[in-house]
Amino acid sequence: FGSSVCAQSLGLLASRRPSWAFHTPATMVKFCMEPANPSKSCKAMGADLRVHYKNTYETANAIKGMNLRRAQTYLENVCAKKECVPFRVYKGCIGRTPQAKAFKMSQGRWPVKSAKIILGLLTNAESNAEFKNLDTENLTITHIRVSEAQQGRRRTYRAHGRINAYMNCPCHVEIILSEQDEAVEKPEEEDAKPKKFTKKQLAKRRLKVGGAQ
C-alpha cells in the first residue's frame, strides 16, 4: 500500500512539471541541399551540438569554399590564436584585431570550441571520402550551413526570490565536400566563323602592322 501511494505521489509531481522539463530526444535533421554530383561528394552532420550558434556561424562562413587541408590548418591556427575568425554578421561588441585584416575586416575573435567542433566534422567527412575512394587532397567545402537548434532551458536564481530563464543556444551543422574537376583548356574550333571587321578596324590594323600607306 505504501509503495502505491509513493508511485501515485511521484506521478502527480511529474504531471505538475512543465512540458519543457522533460527531455525528448531530437530527431535527425535532414540536409537542406544535395550535392550536384553525389558520386564525387561526401557529407557530415552534427545535430544539437552544445556550442554557441553565433560563433559557429561565423566560423563556418570563414571556411566556406576552402580546400579541406587549408580549412583544417586554419581551424588549428584559430585554436592556437595564430589566425582569427572574422565576425561579419553577429559583430555587436566584438573587439578589433590586426589578424582580421587578412579578410579585409577589423573585428574578429578566436572561438576555440566552435573551431574544434567543426574540425571534428571535417575529420568525419574526410573518413567518409576515403570510404568512397575520393581524393582527399582535392576536396573543397562546397556547402556548409549552421542553423539554430532548440534552446536548452535552465533557471537562474535572482535577488528577492525571483527566477530568470537561463538558456543556451545549440546548433545544427551540415557540411558537403566535393572533389574538384581538373581544369581543361577549351580546344580551338576548327570550323570557326571568320571574324568580320569594319573599315575603321581594318584601317587601325593596317596602321599597327605596316604603318600608314
PDB file of C-alpha atoms in Angstrom:
ATOM      1  CA  PHE A   1       0.000   0.000   0.000  1.00  0.00           C
ATOM      2  CA  GLY A   2       2.834   2.374   0.872  1.00  0.00           C
ATOM      3  CA  SER A   3       4.623   1.765  -2.431  1.00  0.00           C
ATOM      4  CA  SER A   4       1.464   2.507  -4.455  1.00  0.00           C
ATOM      5  CA  VAL A   5       0.986   5.810  -2.590  1.00  0.00           C
ATOM      6  CA  CYS A   6       4.583   6.785  -3.342  1.00  0.00           C
ATOM      7  CA  ALA A   7       4.110   5.931  -7.005  1.00  0.00           C
ATOM      8  CA  GLN A   8       0.922   7.997  -7.169  1.00  0.00           C
ATOM      9  CA  SER A   9       2.608  10.964  -5.492  1.00  0.00           C
ATOM     10  CA  LEU A  10       5.539  10.751  -7.901  1.00  0.00           C
ATOM     11  CA  GLY A  11       3.105  10.634 -10.832  1.00  0.00           C
ATOM     12  CA  LEU A  12       1.349  13.748  -9.547  1.00  0.00           C
ATOM     13  CA  LEU A  13       4.666  15.559  -9.151  1.00  0.00           C
ATOM     14  CA  ALA A  14       5.683  14.572 -12.676  1.00  0.00           C
ATOM     15  CA  SER A  15       2.367  15.743 -14.102  1.00  0.00           C
ATOM     16  CA  ARG A  16       2.867  19.149 -12.483  1.00  0.00           C
ATOM     17  CA  ARG A  17       6.225  19.654 -14.141  1.00  0.00           C
ATOM     18  CA  PRO A  18       6.163  21.920 -17.209  1.00  0.00           C
ATOM     19  CA  SER A  19       6.494  20.412 -20.672  1.00  0.00           C
ATOM     20  CA  TRP A  20       9.992  21.801 -21.261  1.00  0.00           C
ATOM     21  CA  ALA A  21      11.316  19.936 -18.192  1.00  0.00           C
ATOM     22  CA  PHE A  22      11.026  16.563 -19.964  1.00  0.00           C
ATOM     23  CA  HIS A  23      13.977  15.769 -22.224  1.00  0.00           C
ATOM     24  CA  THR A  24      12.825  14.414 -25.577  1.00  0.00           C
ATOM     25  CA  PRO A  25      15.494  13.103 -27.950  1.00  0.00           C
ATOM     26  CA  ALA A  26      15.832  15.342 -31.008  1.00  0.00           C
ATOM     27  CA  THR A  27      15.006  13.880 -34.401  1.00  0.00           C
ATOM     28  CA  MET A  28      17.743  13.781 -37.011  1.00  0.00           C
ATOM     29  CA  VAL A  29      17.891  16.882 -39.167  1.00  0.00           C
ATOM     30  CA  LYS A  30      17.862  16.493 -42.951  1.00  0.00           C
ATOM     31  CA  PHE A  31      20.339  18.196 -45.258  1.00  0.00           C
ATOM     32  CA  CYS A  32      18.946  21.380 -46.769  1.00  0.00           C
ATOM     33  CA  MET A  33      20.561  20.600 -50.143  1.00  0.00           C
ATOM     34  CA  GLU A  34      22.091  17.693 -52.031  1.00  0.00           C
ATOM     35  CA  PRO A  35      25.441  17.767 -53.881  1.00  0.00           C
ATOM     36  CA  ALA A  36      25.393  18.240 -57.643  1.00  0.00           C
ATOM     37  CA  ASN A  37      27.483  15.087 -58.153  1.00  0.00           C
ATOM     38  CA  PRO A  38      26.853  12.643 -55.262  1.00  0.00           C
ATOM     39  CA  SER A  39      29.451  10.142 -56.515  1.00  0.00           C
ATOM     40  CA  LYS A  40      32.237  12.742 -56.050  1.00  0.00           C
ATOM     41  CA  SER A  41      30.956  14.258 -52.800  1.00  0.00           C
ATOM     42  CA  CYS A  42      30.835  13.352 -49.123  1.00  0.00           C
ATOM     43  CA  LYS A  43      28.772  14.701 -46.262  1.00  0.00           C
ATOM     44  CA  ALA A  44      28.967  15.124 -42.493  1.00  0.00           C
ATOM     45  CA  MET A  45      26.460  16.461 -39.991  1.00  0.00           C
ATOM     46  CA  GLY A  46      26.182  17.311 -36.312  1.00  0.00           C
ATOM     47  CA  ALA A  47      22.790  17.846 -34.659  1.00  0.00           C
ATOM     48  CA  ASP A  48      22.067  19.630 -31.376  1.00  0.00           C
ATOM     49  CA  LEU A  49      25.723  20.467 -30.801  1.00  0.00           C
ATOM     50  CA  ARG A  50      26.371  22.124 -27.443  1.00  0.00           C
ATOM     51  CA  VAL A  51      28.254  25.027 -28.939  1.00  0.00           C
ATOM     52  CA  HIS A  52      27.163  28.623 -29.382  1.00  0.00           C
ATOM     53  CA  TYR A  53      25.251  29.253 -32.613  1.00  0.00           C
ATOM     54  CA  LYS A  54      26.620  32.708 -33.462  1.00  0.00           C
ATOM     55  CA  ASN A  55      30.283  31.783 -33.007  1.00  0.00           C
ATOM     56  CA  THR A  56      29.819  28.600 -35.043  1.00  0.00           C
ATOM     57  CA  TYR A  57      28.009  30.525 -37.790  1.00  0.00           C
ATOM     58  CA  GLU A  58      30.927  32.936 -38.229  1.00  0.00           C
ATOM     59  CA  THR A  59      33.497  30.119 -38.080  1.00  0.00           C
ATOM     60  CA  ALA A  60      31.640  28.174 -40.776  1.00  0.00           C
ATOM     61  CA  ASN A  61      31.406  31.241 -43.023  1.00  0.00           C
ATOM     62  CA  ALA A  62      35.159  31.755 -42.717  1.00  0.00           C
ATOM     63  CA  ILE A  63      35.995  28.305 -44.150  1.00  0.00           C
ATOM     64  CA  LYS A  64      33.297  28.174 -46.832  1.00  0.00           C
ATOM     65  CA  GLY A  65      34.914  27.489 -50.221  1.00  0.00           C
ATOM     66  CA  MET A  66      38.277  26.486 -48.723  1.00  0.00           C
ATOM     67  CA  ASN A  67      40.268  23.392 -49.597  1.00  0.00           C
ATOM     68  CA  LEU A  68      39.964  20.662 -46.932  1.00  0.00           C
ATOM     69  CA  ARG A  69      43.638  20.829 -45.908  1.00  0.00           C
ATOM     70  CA  ARG A  70      43.617  24.619 -45.766  1.00  0.00           C
ATOM     71  CA  ALA A  71      40.437  24.599 -43.653  1.00  0.00           C
ATOM     72  CA  GLN A  72      41.950  22.121 -41.183  1.00  0.00           C
ATOM     73  CA  THR A  73      45.132  24.191 -40.898  1.00  0.00           C
ATOM     74  CA  TYR A  74      43.113  27.373 -40.471  1.00  0.00           C
ATOM     75  CA  LEU A  75      40.974  25.943 -37.646  1.00  0.00           C
ATOM     76  CA  GLU A  76      44.082  24.628 -35.876  1.00  0.00           C
ATOM     77  CA  ASN A  77      45.581  28.131 -36.155  1.00  0.00           C
ATOM     78  CA  VAL A  78      42.385  29.593 -34.667  1.00  0.00           C
ATOM     79  CA  CYS A  79      42.727  27.251 -31.674  1.00  0.00           C
ATOM     80  CA  ALA A  80      46.358  28.404 -31.299  1.00  0.00           C
ATOM     81  CA  LYS A  81      45.279  32.064 -31.799  1.00  0.00           C
ATOM     82  CA  LYS A  82      47.557  32.465 -34.823  1.00  0.00           C
ATOM     83  CA  GLU A  83      44.619  33.381 -37.098  1.00  0.00           C
ATOM     84  CA  CYS A  84      41.264  34.874 -36.166  1.00  0.00           C
ATOM     85  CA  VAL A  85      37.683  34.307 -37.291  1.00  0.00           C
ATOM     86  CA  PRO A  86      36.243  37.490 -38.828  1.00  0.00           C
ATOM     87  CA  PHE A  87      32.817  38.414 -37.488  1.00  0.00           C
ATOM     88  CA  ARG A  88      30.705  39.764 -40.352  1.00  0.00           C
ATOM     89  CA  VAL A  89      27.079  39.303 -39.235  1.00  0.00           C
ATOM     90  CA  TYR A  90      26.964  38.973 -35.455  1.00  0.00           C
ATOM     91  CA  LYS A  91      29.521  41.699 -34.770  1.00  0.00           C
ATOM     92  CA  GLY A  92      27.967  43.619 -31.883  1.00  0.00           C
ATOM     93  CA  CYS A  93      30.510  44.292 -29.085  1.00  0.00           C
ATOM     94  CA  ILE A  94      33.227  42.339 -30.941  1.00  0.00           C
ATOM     95  CA  GLY A  95      36.761  43.607 -30.388  1.00  0.00           C
ATOM     96  CA  ARG A  96      39.146  44.572 -33.157  1.00  0.00           C
ATOM     97  CA  THR A  97      42.301  42.684 -34.031  1.00  0.00           C
ATOM     98  CA  PRO A  98      45.014  43.128 -36.706  1.00  0.00           C
ATOM     99  CA  GLN A  99      44.568  39.458 -37.716  1.00  0.00           C
ATOM    100  CA  ALA A 100      41.195  40.351 -39.254  1.00  0.00           C
ATOM    101  CA  LYS A 101      42.949  42.430 -41.937  1.00  0.00           C
ATOM    102  CA  ALA A 102      43.619  39.206 -43.860  1.00  0.00           C
ATOM    103  CA  PHE A 103      39.850  39.046 -44.505  1.00  0.00           C
ATOM    104  CA  LYS A 104      39.503  42.822 -45.117  1.00  0.00           C
ATOM    105  CA  MET A 105      37.677  43.143 -41.804  1.00  0.00           C
ATOM    106  CA  SER A 106      38.529  44.747 -38.474  1.00  0.00           C
ATOM    107  CA  GLN A 107      36.546  42.683 -35.942  1.00  0.00           C
ATOM    108  CA  GLY A 108      37.451  39.122 -35.068  1.00  0.00           C
ATOM    109  CA  ARG A 109      37.657  36.532 -32.309  1.00  0.00           C
ATOM    110  CA  TRP A 110      39.058  33.061 -31.615  1.00  0.00           C
ATOM    111  CA  PRO A 111      36.060  30.738 -30.889  1.00  0.00           C
ATOM    112  CA  VAL A 112      38.073  27.669 -29.884  1.00  0.00           C
ATOM    113  CA  LYS A 113      35.099  25.462 -29.011  1.00  0.00           C
ATOM    114  CA  SER A 114      33.391  26.105 -32.373  1.00  0.00           C
ATOM    115  CA  ALA A 115      36.668  25.518 -34.220  1.00  0.00           C
ATOM    116  CA  LYS A 116      37.173  22.140 -32.509  1.00  0.00           C
ATOM    117  CA  ILE A 117      33.596  21.053 -33.277  1.00  0.00           C
ATOM    118  CA  ILE A 118      33.900  21.910 -36.993  1.00  0.00           C
ATOM    119  CA  LEU A 119      37.369  20.351 -37.110  1.00  0.00           C
ATOM    120  CA  GLY A 120      35.849  17.096 -35.861  1.00  0.00           C
ATOM    121  CA  LEU A 121      33.133  17.258 -38.528  1.00  0.00           C
ATOM    122  CA  LEU A 122      35.779  17.790 -41.226  1.00  0.00           C
ATOM    123  CA  THR A 123      37.639  14.711 -39.956  1.00  0.00           C
ATOM    124  CA  ASN A 124      34.385  12.760 -40.150  1.00  0.00           C
ATOM    125  CA  ALA A 125      33.751  13.975 -43.708  1.00  0.00           C
ATOM    126  CA  GLU A 126      37.325  13.038 -44.674  1.00  0.00           C
ATOM    127  CA  SER A 127      36.750   9.489 -43.405  1.00  0.00           C
ATOM    128  CA  ASN A 128      33.565   9.295 -45.473  1.00  0.00           C
ATOM    129  CA  ALA A 129      35.529  10.478 -48.519  1.00  0.00           C
ATOM    130  CA  GLU A 130      38.174   7.770 -48.008  1.00  0.00           C
ATOM    131  CA  PHE A 131      35.401   5.178 -47.772  1.00  0.00           C
ATOM    132  CA  LYS A 132      34.108   6.368 -51.182  1.00  0.00           C
ATOM    133  CA  ASN A 133      37.667   6.306 -52.647  1.00  0.00           C
ATOM    134  CA  LEU A 134      37.768  10.064 -53.218  1.00  0.00           C
ATOM    135  CA  ASP A 135      40.951  12.118 -53.438  1.00  0.00           C
ATOM    136  CA  THR A 136      41.106  13.829 -50.031  1.00  0.00           C
ATOM    137  CA  GLU A 137      43.766  16.271 -51.239  1.00  0.00           C
ATOM    138  CA  ASN A 138      41.367  17.618 -53.869  1.00  0.00           C
ATOM    139  CA  LEU A 139      38.269  18.176 -51.703  1.00  0.00           C
ATOM    140  CA  THR A 140      36.660  21.587 -51.324  1.00  0.00           C
ATOM    141  CA  ILE A 141      33.972  22.738 -48.897  1.00  0.00           C
ATOM    142  CA  THR A 142      31.174  23.484 -51.355  1.00  0.00           C
ATOM    143  CA  HIS A 143      28.407  23.738 -48.754  1.00  0.00           C
ATOM    144  CA  ILE A 144      28.376  24.409 -45.026  1.00  0.00           C
ATOM    145  CA  ARG A 145      25.330  25.519 -43.079  1.00  0.00           C
ATOM    146  CA  VAL A 146      24.778  26.363 -39.420  1.00  0.00           C
ATOM    147  CA  SER A 147      21.206  26.598 -38.167  1.00  0.00           C
ATOM    148  CA  GLU A 148      19.760  27.191 -34.717  1.00  0.00           C
ATOM    149  CA  ALA A 149      18.621  24.186 -32.688  1.00  0.00           C
ATOM    150  CA  GLN A 150      16.041  24.073 -29.920  1.00  0.00           C
ATOM    151  CA  GLN A 151      17.291  26.062 -26.952  1.00  0.00           C
ATOM    152  CA  GLY A 152      18.074  24.287 -23.707  1.00  0.00           C
ATOM    153  CA  ARG A 153      16.231  25.751 -20.738  1.00  0.00           C
ATOM    154  CA  ARG A 154      17.625  26.161 -17.255  1.00  0.00           C
ATOM    155  CA  ARG A 155      16.924  28.637 -14.469  1.00  0.00           C
ATOM    156  CA  THR A 156      18.996  31.088 -12.503  1.00  0.00           C
ATOM    157  CA  TYR A 157      18.019  32.486  -9.111  1.00  0.00           C
ATOM    158  CA  ARG A 158      17.958  36.255  -8.657  1.00  0.00           C
ATOM    159  CA  ALA A 159      17.531  38.643  -5.781  1.00  0.00           C
ATOM    160  CA  HIS A 160      14.238  38.999  -3.892  1.00  0.00           C
ATOM    161  CA  GLY A 161      13.150  35.440  -4.706  1.00  0.00           C
ATOM    162  CA  ARG A 162      12.905  35.905  -8.470  1.00  0.00           C
ATOM    163  CA  ILE A 163      13.810  33.296 -11.097  1.00  0.00           C
ATOM    164  CA  ASN A 164      15.002  34.088 -14.622  1.00  0.00           C
ATOM    165  CA  ALA A 165      15.437  31.881 -17.682  1.00  0.00           C
ATOM    166  CA  TYR A 166      18.991  30.679 -18.326  1.00  0.00           C
ATOM    167  CA  MET A 167      19.003  29.444 -21.932  1.00  0.00           C
ATOM    168  CA  ASN A 168      21.725  28.009 -24.118  1.00  0.00           C
ATOM    169  CA  CYS A 169      21.879  28.269 -27.926  1.00  0.00           C
ATOM    170  CA  PRO A 170      22.951  24.983 -29.564  1.00  0.00           C
ATOM    171  CA  CYS A 171      23.082  24.497 -33.320  1.00  0.00           C
ATOM    172  CA  HIS A 172      22.985  22.027 -36.205  1.00  0.00           C
ATOM    173  CA  VAL A 173      25.912  21.922 -38.655  1.00  0.00           C
ATOM    174  CA  GLU A 174      25.984  20.256 -42.059  1.00  0.00           C
ATOM    175  CA  ILE A 175      28.975  20.054 -44.408  1.00  0.00           C
ATOM    176  CA  ILE A 176      29.326  18.857 -48.004  1.00  0.00           C
ATOM    177  CA  LEU A 177      32.771  18.321 -49.534  1.00  0.00           C
ATOM    178  CA  SER A 178      33.149  17.860 -53.280  1.00  0.00           C
ATOM    179  CA  GLU A 179      36.039  16.691 -55.409  1.00  0.00           C
ATOM    180  CA  GLN A 180      37.037  19.394 -57.846  1.00  0.00           C
ATOM    181  CA  ASP A 181      37.348  18.580 -61.544  1.00  0.00           C
ATOM    182  CA  GLU A 182      40.650  19.307 -63.214  1.00  0.00           C
ATOM    183  CA  ALA A 183      40.629  22.388 -65.392  1.00  0.00           C
ATOM    184  CA  VAL A 184      40.849  21.501 -69.095  1.00  0.00           C
ATOM    185  CA  GLU A 185      41.581  24.062 -71.781  1.00  0.00           C
ATOM    186  CA  LYS A 186      38.866  24.502 -74.343  1.00  0.00           C
ATOM    187  CA  PRO A 187      40.060  23.290 -77.768  1.00  0.00           C
ATOM    188  CA  GLU A 188      40.006  25.744 -80.628  1.00  0.00           C
ATOM    189  CA  GLU A 189      37.124  25.225 -83.005  1.00  0.00           C
ATOM    190  CA  GLU A 190      38.282  24.298 -86.484  1.00  0.00           C
ATOM    191  CA  ASP A 191      35.143  25.423 -88.269  1.00  0.00           C
ATOM    192  CA  ALA A 192      35.066  28.794 -86.607  1.00  0.00           C
ATOM    193  CA  LYS A 193      33.285  31.581 -88.397  1.00  0.00           C
ATOM    194  CA  PRO A 194      35.598  34.210 -89.953  1.00  0.00           C
ATOM    195  CA  LYS A 195      35.697  37.413 -87.975  1.00  0.00           C
ATOM    196  CA  LYS A 196      34.242  40.446 -89.657  1.00  0.00           C
ATOM    197  CA  PHE A 197      35.845  43.854 -89.196  1.00  0.00           C
ATOM    198  CA  THR A 198      34.623  47.297 -90.067  1.00  0.00           C
ATOM    199  CA  LYS A 199      36.623  49.611 -92.368  1.00  0.00           C
ATOM    200  CA  LYS A 200      37.774  51.589 -89.350  1.00  0.00           C
ATOM    201  CA  GLN A 201      39.042  48.460 -87.586  1.00  0.00           C
ATOM    202  CA  LEU A 202      40.813  47.282 -90.733  1.00  0.00           C
ATOM    203  CA  ALA A 203      42.475  50.663 -91.103  1.00  0.00           C
ATOM    204  CA  LYS A 204      43.703  50.514 -87.482  1.00  0.00           C
ATOM    205  CA  ARG A 205      45.085  47.030 -88.046  1.00  0.00           C
ATOM    206  CA  ARG A 206      46.944  48.144 -91.179  1.00  0.00           C
ATOM    207  CA  LEU A 207      48.481  51.023 -89.228  1.00  0.00           C
ATOM    208  CA  LYS A 208      49.660  48.664 -86.436  1.00  0.00           C
ATOM    209  CA  VAL A 209      51.149  46.118 -88.855  1.00  0.00           C
ATOM    210  CA  GLY A 210      52.646  48.099 -91.695  1.00  0.00           C
ATOM    211  CA  GLY A 211      52.202  51.736 -90.854  1.00  0.00           C
ATOM    212  CA  ALA A 212      50.436  54.358 -92.974  1.00  0.00           C
ATOM    213  CA  GLN A 213      50.061  53.592 -96.672  1.00  0.00           C
TER     214      GLN A 213
END
